[in-house]
Coordinates of C-alpha atoms and ligand atoms in Angstrom, one line a residue:
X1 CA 0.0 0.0 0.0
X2 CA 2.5 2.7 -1.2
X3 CA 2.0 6.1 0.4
X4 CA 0.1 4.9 3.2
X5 CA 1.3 6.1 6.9
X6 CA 3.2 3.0 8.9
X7 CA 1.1 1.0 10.6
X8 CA 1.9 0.7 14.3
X9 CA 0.5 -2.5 16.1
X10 CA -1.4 -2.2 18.9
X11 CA -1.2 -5.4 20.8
X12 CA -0.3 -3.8 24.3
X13 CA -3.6 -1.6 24.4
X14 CA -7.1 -3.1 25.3
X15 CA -10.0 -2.1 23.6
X16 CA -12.7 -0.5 25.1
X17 CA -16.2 -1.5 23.5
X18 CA -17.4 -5.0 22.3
X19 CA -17.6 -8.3 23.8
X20 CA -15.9 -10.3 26.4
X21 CA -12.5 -9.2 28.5
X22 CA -10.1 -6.7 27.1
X23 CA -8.2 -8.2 24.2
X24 CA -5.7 -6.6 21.6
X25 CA -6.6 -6.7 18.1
X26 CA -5.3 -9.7 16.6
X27 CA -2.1 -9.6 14.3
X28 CA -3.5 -12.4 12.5
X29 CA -6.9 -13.9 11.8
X30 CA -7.9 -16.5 8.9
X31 CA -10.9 -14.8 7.9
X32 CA -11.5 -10.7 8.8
X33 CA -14.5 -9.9 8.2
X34 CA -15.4 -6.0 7.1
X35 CA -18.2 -4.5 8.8
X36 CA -21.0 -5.9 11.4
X37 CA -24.1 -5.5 9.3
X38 CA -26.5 -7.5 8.7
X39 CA -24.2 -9.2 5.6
X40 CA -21.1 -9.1 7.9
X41 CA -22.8 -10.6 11.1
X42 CA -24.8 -13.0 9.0
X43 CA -21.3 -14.6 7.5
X44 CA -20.1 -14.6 10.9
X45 CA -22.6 -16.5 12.2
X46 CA -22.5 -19.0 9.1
X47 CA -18.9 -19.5 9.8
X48 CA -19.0 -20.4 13.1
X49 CA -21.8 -22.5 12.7
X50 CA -19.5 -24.5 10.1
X51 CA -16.8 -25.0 13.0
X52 CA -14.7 -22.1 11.3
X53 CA -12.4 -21.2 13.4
X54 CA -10.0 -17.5 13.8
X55 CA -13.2 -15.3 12.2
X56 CA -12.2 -11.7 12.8
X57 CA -15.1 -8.9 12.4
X58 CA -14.3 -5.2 12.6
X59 CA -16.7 -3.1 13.1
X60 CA -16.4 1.2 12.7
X61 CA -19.1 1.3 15.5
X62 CA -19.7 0.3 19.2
X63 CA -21.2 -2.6 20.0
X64 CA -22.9 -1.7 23.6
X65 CA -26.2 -1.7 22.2
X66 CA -27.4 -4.3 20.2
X67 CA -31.6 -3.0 20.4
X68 CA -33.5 -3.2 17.4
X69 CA -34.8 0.7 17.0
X70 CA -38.1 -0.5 17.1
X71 CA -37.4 -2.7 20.3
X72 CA -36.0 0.3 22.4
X73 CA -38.5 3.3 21.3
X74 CA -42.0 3.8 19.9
X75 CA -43.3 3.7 16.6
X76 CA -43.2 7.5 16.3
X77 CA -39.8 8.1 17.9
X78 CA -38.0 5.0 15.8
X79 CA -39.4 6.6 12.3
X80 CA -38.0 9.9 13.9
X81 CA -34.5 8.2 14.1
X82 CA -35.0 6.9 10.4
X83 CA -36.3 9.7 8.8
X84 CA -34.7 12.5 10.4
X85 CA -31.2 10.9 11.1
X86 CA -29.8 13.7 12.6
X87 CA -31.5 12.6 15.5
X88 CA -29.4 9.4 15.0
X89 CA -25.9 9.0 17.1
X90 CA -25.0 6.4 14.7
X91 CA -26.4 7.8 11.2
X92 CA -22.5 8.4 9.3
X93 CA -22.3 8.9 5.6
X94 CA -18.7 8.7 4.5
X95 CA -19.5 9.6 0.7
X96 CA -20.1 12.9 -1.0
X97 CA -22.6 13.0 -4.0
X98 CA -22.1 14.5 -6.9
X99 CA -25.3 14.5 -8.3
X100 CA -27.2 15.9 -4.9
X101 CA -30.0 15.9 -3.8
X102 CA -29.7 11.7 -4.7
X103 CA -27.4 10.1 -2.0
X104 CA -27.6 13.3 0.6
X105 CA -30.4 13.6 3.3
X106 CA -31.5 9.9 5.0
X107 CA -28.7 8.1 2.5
X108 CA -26.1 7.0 4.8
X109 CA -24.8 4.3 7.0
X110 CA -26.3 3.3 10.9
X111 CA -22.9 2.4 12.0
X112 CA -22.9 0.4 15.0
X113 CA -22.7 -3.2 15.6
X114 CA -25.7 -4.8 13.4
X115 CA -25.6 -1.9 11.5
X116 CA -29.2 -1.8 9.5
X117 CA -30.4 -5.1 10.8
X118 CA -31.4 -3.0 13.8
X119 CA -33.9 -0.6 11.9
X120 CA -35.0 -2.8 9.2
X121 CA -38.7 -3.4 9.0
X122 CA -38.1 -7.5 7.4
X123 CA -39.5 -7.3 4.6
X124 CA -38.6 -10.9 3.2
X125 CA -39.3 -11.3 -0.6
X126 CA -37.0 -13.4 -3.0
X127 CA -35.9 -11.8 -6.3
X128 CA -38.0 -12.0 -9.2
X129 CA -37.5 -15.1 -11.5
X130 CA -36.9 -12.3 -14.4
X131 CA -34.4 -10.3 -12.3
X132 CA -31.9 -13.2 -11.4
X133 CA -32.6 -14.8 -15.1
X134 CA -28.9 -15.2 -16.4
X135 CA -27.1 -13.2 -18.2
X136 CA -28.2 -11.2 -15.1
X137 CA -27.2 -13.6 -12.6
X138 CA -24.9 -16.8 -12.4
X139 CA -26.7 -19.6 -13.1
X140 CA -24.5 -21.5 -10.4
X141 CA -25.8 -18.8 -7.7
X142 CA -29.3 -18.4 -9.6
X143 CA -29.5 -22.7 -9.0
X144 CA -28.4 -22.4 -4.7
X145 CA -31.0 -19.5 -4.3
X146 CA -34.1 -21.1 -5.9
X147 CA -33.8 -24.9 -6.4
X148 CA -30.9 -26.1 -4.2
X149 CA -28.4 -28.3 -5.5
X150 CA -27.4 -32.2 -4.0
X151 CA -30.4 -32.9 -2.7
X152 CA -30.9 -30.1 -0.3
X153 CA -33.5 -27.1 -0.2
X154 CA -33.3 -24.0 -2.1
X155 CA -31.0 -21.0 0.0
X156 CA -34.3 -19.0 -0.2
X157 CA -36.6 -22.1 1.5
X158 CA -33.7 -22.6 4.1
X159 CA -33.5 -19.2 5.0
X160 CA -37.5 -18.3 4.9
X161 CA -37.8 -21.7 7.3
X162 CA -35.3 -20.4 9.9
X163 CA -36.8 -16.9 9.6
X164 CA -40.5 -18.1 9.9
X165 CA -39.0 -20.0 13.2
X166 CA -37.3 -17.1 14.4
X167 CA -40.7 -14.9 13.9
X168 CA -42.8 -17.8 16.2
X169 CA -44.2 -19.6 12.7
X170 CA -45.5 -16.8 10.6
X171 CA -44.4 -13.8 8.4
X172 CA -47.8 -11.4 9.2
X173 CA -50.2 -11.0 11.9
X174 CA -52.5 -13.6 12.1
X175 CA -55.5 -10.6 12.7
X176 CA -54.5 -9.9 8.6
X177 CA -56.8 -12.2 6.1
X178 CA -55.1 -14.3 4.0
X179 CA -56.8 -11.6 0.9
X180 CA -57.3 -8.1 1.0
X181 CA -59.2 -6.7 -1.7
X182 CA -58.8 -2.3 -2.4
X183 CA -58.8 -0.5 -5.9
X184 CA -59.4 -3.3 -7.9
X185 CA -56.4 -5.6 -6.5
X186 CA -56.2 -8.3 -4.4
X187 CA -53.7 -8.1 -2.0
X188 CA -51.7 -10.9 0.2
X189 CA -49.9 -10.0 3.6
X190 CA -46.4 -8.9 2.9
X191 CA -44.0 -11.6 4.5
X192 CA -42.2 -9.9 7.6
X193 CA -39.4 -11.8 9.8
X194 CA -40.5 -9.6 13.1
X195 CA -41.3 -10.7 16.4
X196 CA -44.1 -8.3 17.8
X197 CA -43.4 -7.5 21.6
X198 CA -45.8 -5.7 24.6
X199 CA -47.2 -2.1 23.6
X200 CA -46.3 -1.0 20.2
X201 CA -42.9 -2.9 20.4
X202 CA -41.2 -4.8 17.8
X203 CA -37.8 -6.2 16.7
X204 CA -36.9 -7.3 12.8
X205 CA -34.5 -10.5 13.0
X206 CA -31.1 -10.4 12.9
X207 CA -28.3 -12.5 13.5
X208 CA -27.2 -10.5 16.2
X209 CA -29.8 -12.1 18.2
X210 CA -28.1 -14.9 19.2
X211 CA -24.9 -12.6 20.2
X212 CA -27.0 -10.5 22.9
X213 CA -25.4 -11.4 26.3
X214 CA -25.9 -10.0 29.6
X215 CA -26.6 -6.4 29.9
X216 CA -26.9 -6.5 25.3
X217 CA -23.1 -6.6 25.1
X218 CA -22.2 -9.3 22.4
X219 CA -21.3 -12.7 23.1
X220 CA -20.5 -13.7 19.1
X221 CA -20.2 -18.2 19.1
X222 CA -16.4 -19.4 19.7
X223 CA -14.3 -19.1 16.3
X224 CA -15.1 -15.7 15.9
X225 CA -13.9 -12.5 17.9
X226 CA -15.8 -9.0 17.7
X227 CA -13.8 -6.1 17.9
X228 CA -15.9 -2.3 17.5
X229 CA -14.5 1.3 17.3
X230 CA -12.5 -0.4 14.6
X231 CA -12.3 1.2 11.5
X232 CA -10.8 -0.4 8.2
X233 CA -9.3 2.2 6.0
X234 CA -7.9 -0.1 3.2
X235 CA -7.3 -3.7 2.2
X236 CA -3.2 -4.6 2.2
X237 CA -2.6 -5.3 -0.8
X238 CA 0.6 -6.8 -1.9
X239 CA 2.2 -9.2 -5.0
X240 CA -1.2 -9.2 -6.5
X241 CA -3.3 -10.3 -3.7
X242 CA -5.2 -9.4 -0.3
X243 CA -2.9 -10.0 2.8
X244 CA -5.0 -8.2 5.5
X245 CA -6.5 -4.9 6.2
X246 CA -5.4 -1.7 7.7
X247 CA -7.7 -0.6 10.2
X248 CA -8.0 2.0 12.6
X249 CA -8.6 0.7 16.0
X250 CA -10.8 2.1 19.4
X251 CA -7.2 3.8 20.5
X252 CA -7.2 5.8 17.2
X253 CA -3.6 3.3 16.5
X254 CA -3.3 2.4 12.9
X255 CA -2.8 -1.2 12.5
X256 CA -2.5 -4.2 10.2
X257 CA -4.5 -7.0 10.5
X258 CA -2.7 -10.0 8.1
X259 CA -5.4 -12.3 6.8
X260 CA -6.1 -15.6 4.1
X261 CA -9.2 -14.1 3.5
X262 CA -10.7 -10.6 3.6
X263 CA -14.5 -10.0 3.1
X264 CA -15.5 -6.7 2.4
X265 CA -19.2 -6.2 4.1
X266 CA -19.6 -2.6 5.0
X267 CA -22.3 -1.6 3.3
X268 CA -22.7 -0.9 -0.5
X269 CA -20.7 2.3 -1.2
X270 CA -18.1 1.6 1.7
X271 CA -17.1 -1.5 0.4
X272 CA -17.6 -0.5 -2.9
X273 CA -14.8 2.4 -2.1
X274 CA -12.5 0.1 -0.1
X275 CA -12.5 -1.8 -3.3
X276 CA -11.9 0.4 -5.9
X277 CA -8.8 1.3 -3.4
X278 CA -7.3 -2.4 -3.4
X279 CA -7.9 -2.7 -7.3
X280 CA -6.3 0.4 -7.6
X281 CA -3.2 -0.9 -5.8
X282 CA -3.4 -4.1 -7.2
X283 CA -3.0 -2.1 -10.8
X284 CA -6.5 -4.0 -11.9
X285 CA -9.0 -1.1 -12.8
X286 CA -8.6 1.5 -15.4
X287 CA -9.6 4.5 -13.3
X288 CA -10.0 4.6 -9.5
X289 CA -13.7 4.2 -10.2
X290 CA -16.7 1.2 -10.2
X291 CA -20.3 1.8 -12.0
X292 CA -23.1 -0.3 -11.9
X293 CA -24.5 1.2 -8.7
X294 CA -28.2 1.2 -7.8
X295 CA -31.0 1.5 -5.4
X296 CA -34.8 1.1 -5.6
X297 CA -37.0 3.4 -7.3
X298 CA -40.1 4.0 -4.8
X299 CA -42.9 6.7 -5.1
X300 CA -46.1 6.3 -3.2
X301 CA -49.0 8.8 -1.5
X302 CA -50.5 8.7 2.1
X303 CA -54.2 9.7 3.0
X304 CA -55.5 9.5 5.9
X305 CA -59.0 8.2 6.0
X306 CA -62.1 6.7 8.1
X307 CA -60.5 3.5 9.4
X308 CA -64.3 1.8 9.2
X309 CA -63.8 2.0 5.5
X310 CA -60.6 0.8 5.0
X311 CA -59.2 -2.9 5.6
X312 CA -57.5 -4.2 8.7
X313 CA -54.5 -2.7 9.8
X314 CA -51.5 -4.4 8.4
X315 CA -49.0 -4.4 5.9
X316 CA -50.1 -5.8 2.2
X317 CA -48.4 -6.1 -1.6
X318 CA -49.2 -7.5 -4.8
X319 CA -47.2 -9.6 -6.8
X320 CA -44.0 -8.0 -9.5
X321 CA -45.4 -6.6 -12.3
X322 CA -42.8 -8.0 -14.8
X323 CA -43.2 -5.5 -17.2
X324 CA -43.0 -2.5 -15.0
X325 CA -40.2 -4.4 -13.0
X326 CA -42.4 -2.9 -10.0
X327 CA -44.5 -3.9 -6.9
X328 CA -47.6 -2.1 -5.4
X329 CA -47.0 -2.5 -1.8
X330 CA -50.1 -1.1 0.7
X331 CA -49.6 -0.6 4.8
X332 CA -52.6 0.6 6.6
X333 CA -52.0 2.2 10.0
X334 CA -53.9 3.2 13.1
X335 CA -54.3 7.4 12.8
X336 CA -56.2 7.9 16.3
X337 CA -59.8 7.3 16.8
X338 CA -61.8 6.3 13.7
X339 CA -59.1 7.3 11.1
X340 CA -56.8 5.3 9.5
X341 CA -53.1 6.3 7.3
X342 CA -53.4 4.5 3.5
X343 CA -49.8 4.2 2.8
X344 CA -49.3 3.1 -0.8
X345 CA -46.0 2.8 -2.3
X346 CA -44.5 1.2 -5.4
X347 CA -40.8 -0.5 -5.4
X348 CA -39.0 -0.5 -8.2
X349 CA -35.5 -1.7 -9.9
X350 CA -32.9 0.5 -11.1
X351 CA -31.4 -1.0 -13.8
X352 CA -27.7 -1.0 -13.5
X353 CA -25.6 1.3 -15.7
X354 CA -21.6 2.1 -15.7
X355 CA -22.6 6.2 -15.5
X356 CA -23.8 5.5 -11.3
X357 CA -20.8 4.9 -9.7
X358 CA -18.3 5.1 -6.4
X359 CA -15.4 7.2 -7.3
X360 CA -12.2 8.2 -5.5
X361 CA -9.6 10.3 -5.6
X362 CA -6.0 8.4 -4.7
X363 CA -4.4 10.2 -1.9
X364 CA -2.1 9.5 0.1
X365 CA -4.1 10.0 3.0
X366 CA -6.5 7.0 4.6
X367 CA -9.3 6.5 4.0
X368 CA -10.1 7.8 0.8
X369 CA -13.3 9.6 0.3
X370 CA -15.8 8.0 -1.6
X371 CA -17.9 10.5 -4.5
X372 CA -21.1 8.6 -6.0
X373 CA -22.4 9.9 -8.9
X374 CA -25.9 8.5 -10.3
X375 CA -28.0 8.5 -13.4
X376 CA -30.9 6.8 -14.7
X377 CA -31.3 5.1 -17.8
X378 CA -34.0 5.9 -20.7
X379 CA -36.1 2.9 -19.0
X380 CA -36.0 3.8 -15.7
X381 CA -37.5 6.9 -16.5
X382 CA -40.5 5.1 -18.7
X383 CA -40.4 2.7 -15.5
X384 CA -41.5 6.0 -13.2
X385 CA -43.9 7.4 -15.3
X386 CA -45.6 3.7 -15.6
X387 CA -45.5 3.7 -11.4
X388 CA -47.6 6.9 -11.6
X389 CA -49.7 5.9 -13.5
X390 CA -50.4 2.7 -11.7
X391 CA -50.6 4.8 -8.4
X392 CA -53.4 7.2 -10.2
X393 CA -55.2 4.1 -11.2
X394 CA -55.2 2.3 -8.0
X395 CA -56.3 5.4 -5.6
X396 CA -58.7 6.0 -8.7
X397 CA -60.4 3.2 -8.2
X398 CA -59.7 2.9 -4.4
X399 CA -61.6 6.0 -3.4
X400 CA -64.8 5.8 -5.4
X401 CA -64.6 2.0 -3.4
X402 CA -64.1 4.4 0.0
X403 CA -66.6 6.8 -1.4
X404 CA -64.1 9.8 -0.5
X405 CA -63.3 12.2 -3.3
X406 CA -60.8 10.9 -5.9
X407 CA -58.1 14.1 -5.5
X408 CA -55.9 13.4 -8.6
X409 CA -52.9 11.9 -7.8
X410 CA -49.8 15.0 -8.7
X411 CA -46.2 14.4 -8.7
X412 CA -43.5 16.9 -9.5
X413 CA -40.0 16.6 -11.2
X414 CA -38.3 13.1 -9.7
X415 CA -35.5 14.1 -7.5
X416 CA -37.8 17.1 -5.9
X417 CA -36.0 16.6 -2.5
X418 CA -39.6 18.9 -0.9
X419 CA -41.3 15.8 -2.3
X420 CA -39.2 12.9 -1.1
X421 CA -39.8 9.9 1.4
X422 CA -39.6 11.5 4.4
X423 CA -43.5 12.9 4.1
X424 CA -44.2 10.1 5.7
X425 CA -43.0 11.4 9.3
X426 CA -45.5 11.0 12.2
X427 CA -45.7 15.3 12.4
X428 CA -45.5 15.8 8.4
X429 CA -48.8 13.4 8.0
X430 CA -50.5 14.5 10.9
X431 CA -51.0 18.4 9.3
X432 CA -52.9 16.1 6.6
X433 CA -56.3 17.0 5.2
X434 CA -58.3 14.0 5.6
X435 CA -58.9 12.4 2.5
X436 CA -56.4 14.0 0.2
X437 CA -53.6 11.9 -0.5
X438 CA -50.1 13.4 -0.6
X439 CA -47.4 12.3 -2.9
X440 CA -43.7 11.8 -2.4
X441 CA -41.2 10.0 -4.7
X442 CA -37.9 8.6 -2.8
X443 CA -34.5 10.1 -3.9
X444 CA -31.8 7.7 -5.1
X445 CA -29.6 6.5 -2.4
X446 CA -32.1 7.4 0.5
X447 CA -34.3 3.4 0.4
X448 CA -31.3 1.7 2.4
X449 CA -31.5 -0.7 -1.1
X450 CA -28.4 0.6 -2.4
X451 CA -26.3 -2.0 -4.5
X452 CA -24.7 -3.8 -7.5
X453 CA -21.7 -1.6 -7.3
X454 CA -19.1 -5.4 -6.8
X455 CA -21.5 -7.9 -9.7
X456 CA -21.5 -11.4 -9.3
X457 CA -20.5 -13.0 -12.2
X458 CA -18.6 -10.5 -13.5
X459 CA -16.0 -8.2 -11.2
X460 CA -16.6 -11.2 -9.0
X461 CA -17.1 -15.2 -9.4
X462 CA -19.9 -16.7 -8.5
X463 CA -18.0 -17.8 -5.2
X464 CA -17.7 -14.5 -4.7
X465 CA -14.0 -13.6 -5.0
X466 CA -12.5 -10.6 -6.9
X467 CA -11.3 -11.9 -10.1
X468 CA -8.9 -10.1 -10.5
X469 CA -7.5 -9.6 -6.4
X470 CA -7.2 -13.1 -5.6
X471 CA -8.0 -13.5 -1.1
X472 CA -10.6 -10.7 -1.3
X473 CA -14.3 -11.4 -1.3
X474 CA -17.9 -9.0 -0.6
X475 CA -21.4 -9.8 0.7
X476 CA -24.4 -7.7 0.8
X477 CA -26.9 -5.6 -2.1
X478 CA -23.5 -4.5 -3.0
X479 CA -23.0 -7.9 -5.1
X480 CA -26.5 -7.9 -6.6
X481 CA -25.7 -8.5 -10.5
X482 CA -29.1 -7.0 -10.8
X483 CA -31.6 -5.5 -8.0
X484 CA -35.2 -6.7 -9.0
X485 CA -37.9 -5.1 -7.4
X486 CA -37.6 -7.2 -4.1
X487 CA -36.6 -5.9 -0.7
X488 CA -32.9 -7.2 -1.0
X489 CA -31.9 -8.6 2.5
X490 CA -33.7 -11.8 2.5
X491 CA -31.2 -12.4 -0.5
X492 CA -28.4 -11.1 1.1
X493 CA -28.9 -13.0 4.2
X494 CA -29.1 -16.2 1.8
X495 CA -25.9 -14.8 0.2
X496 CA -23.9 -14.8 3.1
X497 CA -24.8 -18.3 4.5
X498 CA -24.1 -19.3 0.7
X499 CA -20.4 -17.9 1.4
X500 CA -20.2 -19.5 4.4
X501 CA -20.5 -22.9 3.5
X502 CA -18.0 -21.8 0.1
X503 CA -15.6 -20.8 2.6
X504 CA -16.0 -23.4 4.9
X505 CA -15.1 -25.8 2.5
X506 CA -12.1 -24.5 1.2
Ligands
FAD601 C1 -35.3 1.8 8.1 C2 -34.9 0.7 7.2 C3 -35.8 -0.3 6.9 C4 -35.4 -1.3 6.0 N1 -36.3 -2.3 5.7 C5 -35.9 -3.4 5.0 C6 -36.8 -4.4 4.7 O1 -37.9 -4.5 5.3 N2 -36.4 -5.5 3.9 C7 -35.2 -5.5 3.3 O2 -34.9 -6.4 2.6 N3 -34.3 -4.5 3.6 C8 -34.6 -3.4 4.4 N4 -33.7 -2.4 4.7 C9 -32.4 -2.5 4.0 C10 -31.4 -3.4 4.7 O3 -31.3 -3.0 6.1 C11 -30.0 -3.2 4.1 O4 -30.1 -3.6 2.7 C12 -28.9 -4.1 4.7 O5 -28.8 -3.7 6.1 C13 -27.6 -3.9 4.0 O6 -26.7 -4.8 4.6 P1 -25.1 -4.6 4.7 O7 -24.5 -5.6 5.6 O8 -24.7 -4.5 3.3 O9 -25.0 -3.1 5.3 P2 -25.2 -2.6 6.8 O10 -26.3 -3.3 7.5 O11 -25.4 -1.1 6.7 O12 -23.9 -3.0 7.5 C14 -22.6 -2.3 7.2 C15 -21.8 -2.3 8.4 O13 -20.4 -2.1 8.1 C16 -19.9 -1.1 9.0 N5 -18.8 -0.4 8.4 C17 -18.9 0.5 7.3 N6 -17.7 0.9 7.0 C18 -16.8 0.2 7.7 C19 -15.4 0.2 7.8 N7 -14.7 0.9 6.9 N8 -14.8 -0.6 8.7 C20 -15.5 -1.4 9.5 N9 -16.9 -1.4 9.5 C21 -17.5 -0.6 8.6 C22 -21.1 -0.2 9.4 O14 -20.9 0.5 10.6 C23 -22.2 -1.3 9.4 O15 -22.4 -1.8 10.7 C24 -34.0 -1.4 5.5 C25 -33.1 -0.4 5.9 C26 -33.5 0.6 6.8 C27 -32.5 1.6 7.2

């Protein structure tokens, strides 16, 4: 890593957050592991429950809490910490965008142990059989997620099993009816791996759960050590391949961490930086730069209306639209005494394109920043148009079934950041006129779907190593050959136990 500052090592000095006694970072570990997310603590969990043994995760964040948002506050107060992430301690974004207002505002990074497995909502849906249809995807990794191979279930049945478990044996509330008919649809209960606790408490799954030891601090399984505060700044790259990482630990001491295997899961962008740094280094990319970069498209309204007219309170969705590469998703939520929120939303893909990309500038100082710059392509834009259209239809429809006035439905510009997701905040739908529905359409950047920015199949192989940086792998969205319209993590969950058992074996 030429230019970089020497690397001191800080074996004499105990750390101050994460589990178990004070222990110096390790010089050595087999597998290091970047970033406790729900990708990073996933693989973790995968490993050691293949017997792996010297697992290494670093983690920028602390690890005291390990709380599910919705777990620790109310509903009102945990969309609060979402949607206006300055009121987050742990909201961090470490890019700069180039084409604002897409990747600014809510678009960042909840680091802290678990990173966004603790604010998720578990939306579990598998990708789209037209989305992960090679070319898109591998066929080898298309084959693991949705038949299985050697006699053993499908990655998405295995993982929708445990999750189902985890969640006490369903994905909705058993007061939601198996159909729910509104604006001419039919809608099914949207699969959610959440356990419901007392008052308006909930918690999302995550791995993590099994870590929480006394007093929430993490107990991760033997095999695998935890250390937080720990920053990576860059792989070590030497001779052509991975050797370790250079991190920055809780003491603010540079250090590096040798490895066999490095796996980059800190988020989309942040890996995506750290490895457009090693390729870089390891002389493999053109210009210090990766495209392919993308996050859902979503635009939706909310009215709030009688709640005698409307159906239970619950979260609902229709299938994909393959043609619109879309879904109509509908949550209906209690609004105070006979009235009711109508939340409609539609979820698109993004198709990949080599204009939205992480960029960085080589310097000689650590880290380097990360820029994104993002673009849609001809049929994204048809693709938005054809999701207002299908919103105007439904509430169309919809409210002459309510018998309340059908308001048309107006959008503005997309990208109008005084139009984006976060009208959906408690005190923002509360100044509401009953009955007329207000619009919003997300910016880029800001669903927390961000990804395709490291491909399977093409920068890496379908076992998920760089190609071209032999010892360095990813997990998460950010390997996505293509997004679909699903929610991503039940894939990237299945993803990372996928690695597991690839790593496992060797
Ligand atoms: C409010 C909300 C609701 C959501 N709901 C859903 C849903 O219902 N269904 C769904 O499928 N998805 C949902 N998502 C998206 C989902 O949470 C993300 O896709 C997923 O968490 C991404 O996983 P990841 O491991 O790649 O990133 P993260 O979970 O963000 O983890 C990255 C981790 O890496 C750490 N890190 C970053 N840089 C470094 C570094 N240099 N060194 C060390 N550590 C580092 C971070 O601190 C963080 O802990 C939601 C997200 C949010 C915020």
């Amino acid at each position: 890593m030429s230019g970089h500052p020497p690397p001191k090592h800080d074996a004499a000095r105990p750390r101050t957050s994460g589990p178990g006694p004070s222990r110096p970072v390790p010089a050595h570990a087999r597998i290091v592991i970047v970033g406790g997310g729900l990708a990073g603590v996933e693989l973790a969990a995968a490993l050691a429950g293949h017997g792996a043994q010297d697992v290494l995760l670093l983690e920028a964040g602390p690890g005291q809490d390990l709380a599910h948002i919705h777990m620790t506050h109310p509903q009102k107060t945990a969309t609060e910490i979402v949607f206006a992430p300055e009121r987050d301690p742990h909201f961090h974004r470490p890019w700069r965008s180039q084409t604002p207002p897409h990747y600014t505002g809510i678009s960042g990074l909840r680091r802290r142990l678990g990173g966004r497995s603790l604010y998720w909502h578990g939306v579990i849906l598998p990708l789209e059989d037209w989305a992960l249809h090679p070319p898109g995807w591998p066929a080898e990794v298309v084959a693991d997620l949705t038949t299985g191979v050697a006699g053993k279930p499908s990655w998405y049945d295995r993982v929708t099993a445990d999750l189902t478990a985890w969640s006490g044996g369903t994905l909705w509330d058993p007061a939601q009816p198996a159909r729910t008919a509104l604006g001419g649809h039919e809608f099914r209960p949207l699969p959610r791996a959440c356990r419901r606790l007392p008052g308006d408490r909930w918690e999302a799954y995550t791995a993590l759960d099994a870590w929480r030891g006394p007093a929430g601090r993490p107990v991760p399984p033997p095999g695998v050590q935890v250390h937080c505060d720990s920053e990576v700044l860059a792989v070590d790259v030497h001779d052509g391949r991975a050797r370790g990482v250079l991190a920055r630990t809780a003491y603010g001491t540079l250090t590096t961490i040798a490895a066999d295997t490095v796996v980059l899961c800190a988020g989309t962008v942040e890996s995506t930086r750290l490895a457009v740094h090693a390729l870089t280094e390891a002389g493999a990319l053109p210009q210090p730069r990766l495209g392919g970069l993308a996050d859902h498209i979503v635009q939706g309204f909310v009215a709030r209306l009688p709640a005698d007219r409307l159906p239970a309170p619950g979260s609902y969705h229709l299938p994909t639209d393959p043609a619109l590469r879309s879904y109509l998703r509908m949550d209906i939520h209690d609004d105070g005494p006979g009235r009711a929120l109508l939340d409609v939303r539609v979820t698109g893909e993004q198709l990949p394109n080599d204009h939205s990309a992480v960029e960085c500038r080589p310097s000689g100082e650590l880290p380097w920043q990360a820029r994104i710059h993002t673009e849609l392509l001809p049929e994204d834009r048809q693709m938005i148009s054809g999701q207002r259209d299908l919103l105007r239809d439904f509430w169309a429809v919809a409210a002459a079934e309510l018998g309340v006035p059908a308001t048309p439905l107006e959008f503005t510009d997309f990208g109008d950041a005084d139009r984006d997701n976060t009208r959906v905040l408690p005190d923002r739908t509360r100044r509401q006129s009953a009955g007329r529905p207000e619009t919003w359409t997300s910016l880029l950047g800001t669903e927390d779907h961000e990804g395709g920015s490291l491909p399977l199949g093409r920068l890496l192989d379908a076992r998920h190593a760089f190609t071209a940086l032999p010892g360095l792998y990813a997990a998460g969205p950010a390997v996505f050959p293509r997004l679909g319209a699903a929610n991503p993590s039940l894939t990237a969950i299945a993803l990372s136990r996928r690695l597991a058992a690839l790593l496992a074996e060797a």
